[in-house]
PDB file of C-alpha atoms in Angstrom:
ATOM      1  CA  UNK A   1       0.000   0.000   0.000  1.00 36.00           C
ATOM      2  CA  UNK A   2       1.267   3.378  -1.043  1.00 43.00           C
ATOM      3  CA  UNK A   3       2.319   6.002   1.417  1.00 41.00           C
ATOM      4  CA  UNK A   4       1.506   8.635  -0.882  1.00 58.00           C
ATOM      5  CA  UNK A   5      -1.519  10.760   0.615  1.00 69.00           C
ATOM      6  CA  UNK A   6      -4.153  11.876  -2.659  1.00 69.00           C
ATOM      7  CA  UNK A   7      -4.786  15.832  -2.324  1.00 74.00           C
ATOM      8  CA  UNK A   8      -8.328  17.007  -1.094  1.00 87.00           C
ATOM      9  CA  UNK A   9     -10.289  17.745  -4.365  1.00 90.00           C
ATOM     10  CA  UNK A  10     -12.961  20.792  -4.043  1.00 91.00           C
ATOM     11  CA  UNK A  11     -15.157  20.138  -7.205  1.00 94.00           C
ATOM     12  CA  UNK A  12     -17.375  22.918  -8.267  1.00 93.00           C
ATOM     13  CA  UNK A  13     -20.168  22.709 -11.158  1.00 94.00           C
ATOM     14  CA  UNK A  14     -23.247  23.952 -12.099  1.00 93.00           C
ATOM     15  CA  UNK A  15     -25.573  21.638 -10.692  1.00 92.00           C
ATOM     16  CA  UNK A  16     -28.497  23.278 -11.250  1.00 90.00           C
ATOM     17  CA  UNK A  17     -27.645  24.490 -15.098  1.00 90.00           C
ATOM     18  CA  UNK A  18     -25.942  21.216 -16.190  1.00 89.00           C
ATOM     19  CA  UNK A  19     -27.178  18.483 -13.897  1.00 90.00           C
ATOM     20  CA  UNK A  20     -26.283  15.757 -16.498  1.00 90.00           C
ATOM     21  CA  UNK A  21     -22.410  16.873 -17.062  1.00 93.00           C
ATOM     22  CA  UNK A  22     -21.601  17.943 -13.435  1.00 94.00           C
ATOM     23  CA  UNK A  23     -22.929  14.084 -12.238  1.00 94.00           C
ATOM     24  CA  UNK A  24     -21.025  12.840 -14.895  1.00 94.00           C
ATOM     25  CA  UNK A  25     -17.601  14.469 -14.251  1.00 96.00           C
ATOM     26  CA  UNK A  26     -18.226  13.248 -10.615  1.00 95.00           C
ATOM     27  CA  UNK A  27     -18.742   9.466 -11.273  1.00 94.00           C
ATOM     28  CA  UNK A  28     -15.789  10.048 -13.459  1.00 95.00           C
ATOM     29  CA  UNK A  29     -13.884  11.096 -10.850  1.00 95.00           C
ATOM     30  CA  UNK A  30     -14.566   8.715  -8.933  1.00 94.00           C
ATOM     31  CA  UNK A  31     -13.918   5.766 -11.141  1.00 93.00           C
ATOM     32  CA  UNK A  32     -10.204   7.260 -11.752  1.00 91.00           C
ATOM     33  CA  UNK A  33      -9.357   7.247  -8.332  1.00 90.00           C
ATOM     34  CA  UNK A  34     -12.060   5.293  -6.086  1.00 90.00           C
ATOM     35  CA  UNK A  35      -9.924   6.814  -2.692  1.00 90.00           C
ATOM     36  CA  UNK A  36     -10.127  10.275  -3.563  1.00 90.00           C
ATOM     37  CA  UNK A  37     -11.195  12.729  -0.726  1.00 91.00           C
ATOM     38  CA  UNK A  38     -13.511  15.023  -3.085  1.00 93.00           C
ATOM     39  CA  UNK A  39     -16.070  17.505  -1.678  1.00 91.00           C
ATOM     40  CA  UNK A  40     -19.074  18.826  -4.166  1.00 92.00           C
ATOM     41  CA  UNK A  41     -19.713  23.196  -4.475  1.00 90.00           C
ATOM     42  CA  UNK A  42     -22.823  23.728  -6.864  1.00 89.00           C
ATOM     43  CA  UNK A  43     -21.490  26.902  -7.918  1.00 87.00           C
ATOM     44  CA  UNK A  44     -24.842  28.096  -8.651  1.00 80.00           C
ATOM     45  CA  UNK A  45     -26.033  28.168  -4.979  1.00 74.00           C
ATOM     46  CA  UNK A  46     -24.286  30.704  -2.375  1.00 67.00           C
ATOM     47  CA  UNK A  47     -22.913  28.282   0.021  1.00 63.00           C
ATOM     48  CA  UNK A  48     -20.734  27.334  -2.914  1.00 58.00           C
ATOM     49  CA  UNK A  49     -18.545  30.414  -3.139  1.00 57.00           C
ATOM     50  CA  UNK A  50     -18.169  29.907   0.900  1.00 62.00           C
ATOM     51  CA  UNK A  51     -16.626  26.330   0.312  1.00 64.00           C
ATOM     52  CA  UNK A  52     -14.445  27.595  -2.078  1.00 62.00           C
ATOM     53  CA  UNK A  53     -13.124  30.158   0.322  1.00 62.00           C
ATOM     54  CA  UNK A  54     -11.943  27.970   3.021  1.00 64.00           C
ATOM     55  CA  UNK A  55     -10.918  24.953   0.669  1.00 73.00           C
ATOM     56  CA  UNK A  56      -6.871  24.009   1.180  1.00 72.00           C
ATOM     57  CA  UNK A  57      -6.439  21.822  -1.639  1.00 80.00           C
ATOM     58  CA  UNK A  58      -7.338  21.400  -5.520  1.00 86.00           C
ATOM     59  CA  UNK A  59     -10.034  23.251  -6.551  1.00 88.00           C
ATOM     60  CA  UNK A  60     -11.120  21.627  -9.834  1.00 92.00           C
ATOM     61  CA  UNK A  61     -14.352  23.566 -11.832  1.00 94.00           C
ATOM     62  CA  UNK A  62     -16.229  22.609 -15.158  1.00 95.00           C
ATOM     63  CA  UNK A  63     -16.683  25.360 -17.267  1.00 94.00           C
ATOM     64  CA  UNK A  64     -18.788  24.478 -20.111  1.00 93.00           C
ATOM     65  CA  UNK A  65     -18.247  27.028 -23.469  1.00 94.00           C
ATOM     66  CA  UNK A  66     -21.115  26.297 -25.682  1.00 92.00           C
ATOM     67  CA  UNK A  67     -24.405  23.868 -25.648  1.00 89.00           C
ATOM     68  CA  UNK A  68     -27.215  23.502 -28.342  1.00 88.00           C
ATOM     69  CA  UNK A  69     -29.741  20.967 -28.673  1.00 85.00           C
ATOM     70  CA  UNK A  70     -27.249  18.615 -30.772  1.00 87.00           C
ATOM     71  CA  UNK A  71     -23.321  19.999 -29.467  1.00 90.00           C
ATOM     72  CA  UNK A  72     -21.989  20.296 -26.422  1.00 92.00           C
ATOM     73  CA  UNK A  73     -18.314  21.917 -25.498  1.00 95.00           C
ATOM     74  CA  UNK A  74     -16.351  22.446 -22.091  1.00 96.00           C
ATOM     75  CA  UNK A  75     -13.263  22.216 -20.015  1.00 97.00           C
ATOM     76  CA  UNK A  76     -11.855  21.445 -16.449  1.00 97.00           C
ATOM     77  CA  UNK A  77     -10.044  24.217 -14.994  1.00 96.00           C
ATOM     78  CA  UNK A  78      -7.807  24.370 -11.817  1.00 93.00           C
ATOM     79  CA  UNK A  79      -5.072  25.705  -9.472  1.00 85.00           C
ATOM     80  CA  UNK A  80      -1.134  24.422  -9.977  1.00 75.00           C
ATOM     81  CA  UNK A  81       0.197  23.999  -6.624  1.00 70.00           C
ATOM     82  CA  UNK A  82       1.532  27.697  -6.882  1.00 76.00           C
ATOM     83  CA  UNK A  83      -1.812  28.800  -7.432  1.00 79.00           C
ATOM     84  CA  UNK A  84      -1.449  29.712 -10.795  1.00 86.00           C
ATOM     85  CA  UNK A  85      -5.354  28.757 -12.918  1.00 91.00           C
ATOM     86  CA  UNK A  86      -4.369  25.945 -15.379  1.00 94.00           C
ATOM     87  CA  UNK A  87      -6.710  25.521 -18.314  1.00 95.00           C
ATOM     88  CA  UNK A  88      -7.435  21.674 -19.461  1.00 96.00           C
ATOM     89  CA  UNK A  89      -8.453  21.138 -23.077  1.00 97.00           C
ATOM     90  CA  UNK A  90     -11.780  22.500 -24.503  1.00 97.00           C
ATOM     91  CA  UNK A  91     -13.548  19.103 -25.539  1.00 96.00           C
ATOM     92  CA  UNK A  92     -16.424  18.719 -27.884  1.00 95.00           C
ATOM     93  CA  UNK A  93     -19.209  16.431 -28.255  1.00 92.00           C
ATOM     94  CA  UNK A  94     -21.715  16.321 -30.971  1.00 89.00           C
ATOM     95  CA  UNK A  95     -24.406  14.072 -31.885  1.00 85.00           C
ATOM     96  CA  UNK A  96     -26.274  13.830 -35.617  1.00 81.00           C
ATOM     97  CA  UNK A  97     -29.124  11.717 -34.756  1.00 77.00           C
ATOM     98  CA  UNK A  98     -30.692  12.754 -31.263  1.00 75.00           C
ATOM     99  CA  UNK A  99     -30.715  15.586 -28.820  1.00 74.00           C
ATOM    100  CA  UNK A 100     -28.149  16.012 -25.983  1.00 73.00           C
ATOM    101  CA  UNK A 101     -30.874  16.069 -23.470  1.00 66.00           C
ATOM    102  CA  UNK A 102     -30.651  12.822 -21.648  1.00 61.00           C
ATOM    103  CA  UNK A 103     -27.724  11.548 -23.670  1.00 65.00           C
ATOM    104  CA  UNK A 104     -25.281   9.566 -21.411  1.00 78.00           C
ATOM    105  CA  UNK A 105     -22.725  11.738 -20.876  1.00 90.00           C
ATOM    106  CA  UNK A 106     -20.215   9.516 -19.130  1.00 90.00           C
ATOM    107  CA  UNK A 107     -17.823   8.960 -22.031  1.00 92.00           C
ATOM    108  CA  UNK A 108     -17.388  12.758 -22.850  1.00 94.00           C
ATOM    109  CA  UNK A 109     -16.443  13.105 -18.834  1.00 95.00           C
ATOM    110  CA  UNK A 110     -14.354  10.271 -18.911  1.00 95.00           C
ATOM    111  CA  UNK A 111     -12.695  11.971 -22.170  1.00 95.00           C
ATOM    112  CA  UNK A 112     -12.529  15.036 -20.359  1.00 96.00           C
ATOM    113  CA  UNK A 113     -10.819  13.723 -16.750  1.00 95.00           C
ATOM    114  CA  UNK A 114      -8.393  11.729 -19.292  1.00 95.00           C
ATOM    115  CA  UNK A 115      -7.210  14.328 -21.669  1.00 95.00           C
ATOM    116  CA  UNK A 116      -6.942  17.077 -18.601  1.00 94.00           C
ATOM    117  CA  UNK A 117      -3.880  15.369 -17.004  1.00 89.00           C
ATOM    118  CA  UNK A 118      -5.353  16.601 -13.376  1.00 90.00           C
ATOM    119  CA  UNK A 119      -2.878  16.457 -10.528  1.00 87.00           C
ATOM    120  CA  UNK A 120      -4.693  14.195  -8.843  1.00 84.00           C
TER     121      UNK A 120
END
């Protein structure tokens, strides 16, 4: 068993605007690394601004750039250990023959954990 202690992971998202993404990029997450110590902050509701403010660890936020009916863009930002924002790669997901609402979403936020390289 490894030594090495995971950092605390403050995850903030949208909850209430993108219900289907921000539970997504959480069972992500947690299926890269089962033992992380991650705490939730729907940034839409005030209480999650206050978690933010007395987090010490990685704060980790989904921003999403664009969203239609069919197409569906975003990215994982964060804090470098110096404290300096790091931007992960803008991803993209489209779909021809449906409508992203209630598409699974859990490949694009696997996709998204994968590609971001998090420090985690």
């Amino acid at each position: 068993m490894s030594s090495k202690e995971l950092p605390k992971v403050l995850f903030q998202c949208d909850f209430e605007q993108h219900p289907s993404i921000c539970k997504a990029l959480v069972e992500a997450l947690k299926s890269k690394t089962p033992e992380l110590d991650l705490t939730l902050a729907d940034i839409s509701a005030p209480s999650g601004t206050e978690i933010a403010d007395h987090f010490s660890g990685l704060t980790l936020r989904y921003l999403e750039q664009s969203r239609t009916k069919d197409r569906l863009s975003g990215q994982l930002v964060w804090q470098d250990q110096e404290g300096q924002r790091v931007d992960g790669p803008l991803l993209e997901l489209s779909i021809m023959d449906s409508k992203l609402e209630g598409h699974n979403l859990t490949p694009f936020a696997h996709a998204l954990i994968e590609v971001s390289d998090l420090p985690i």
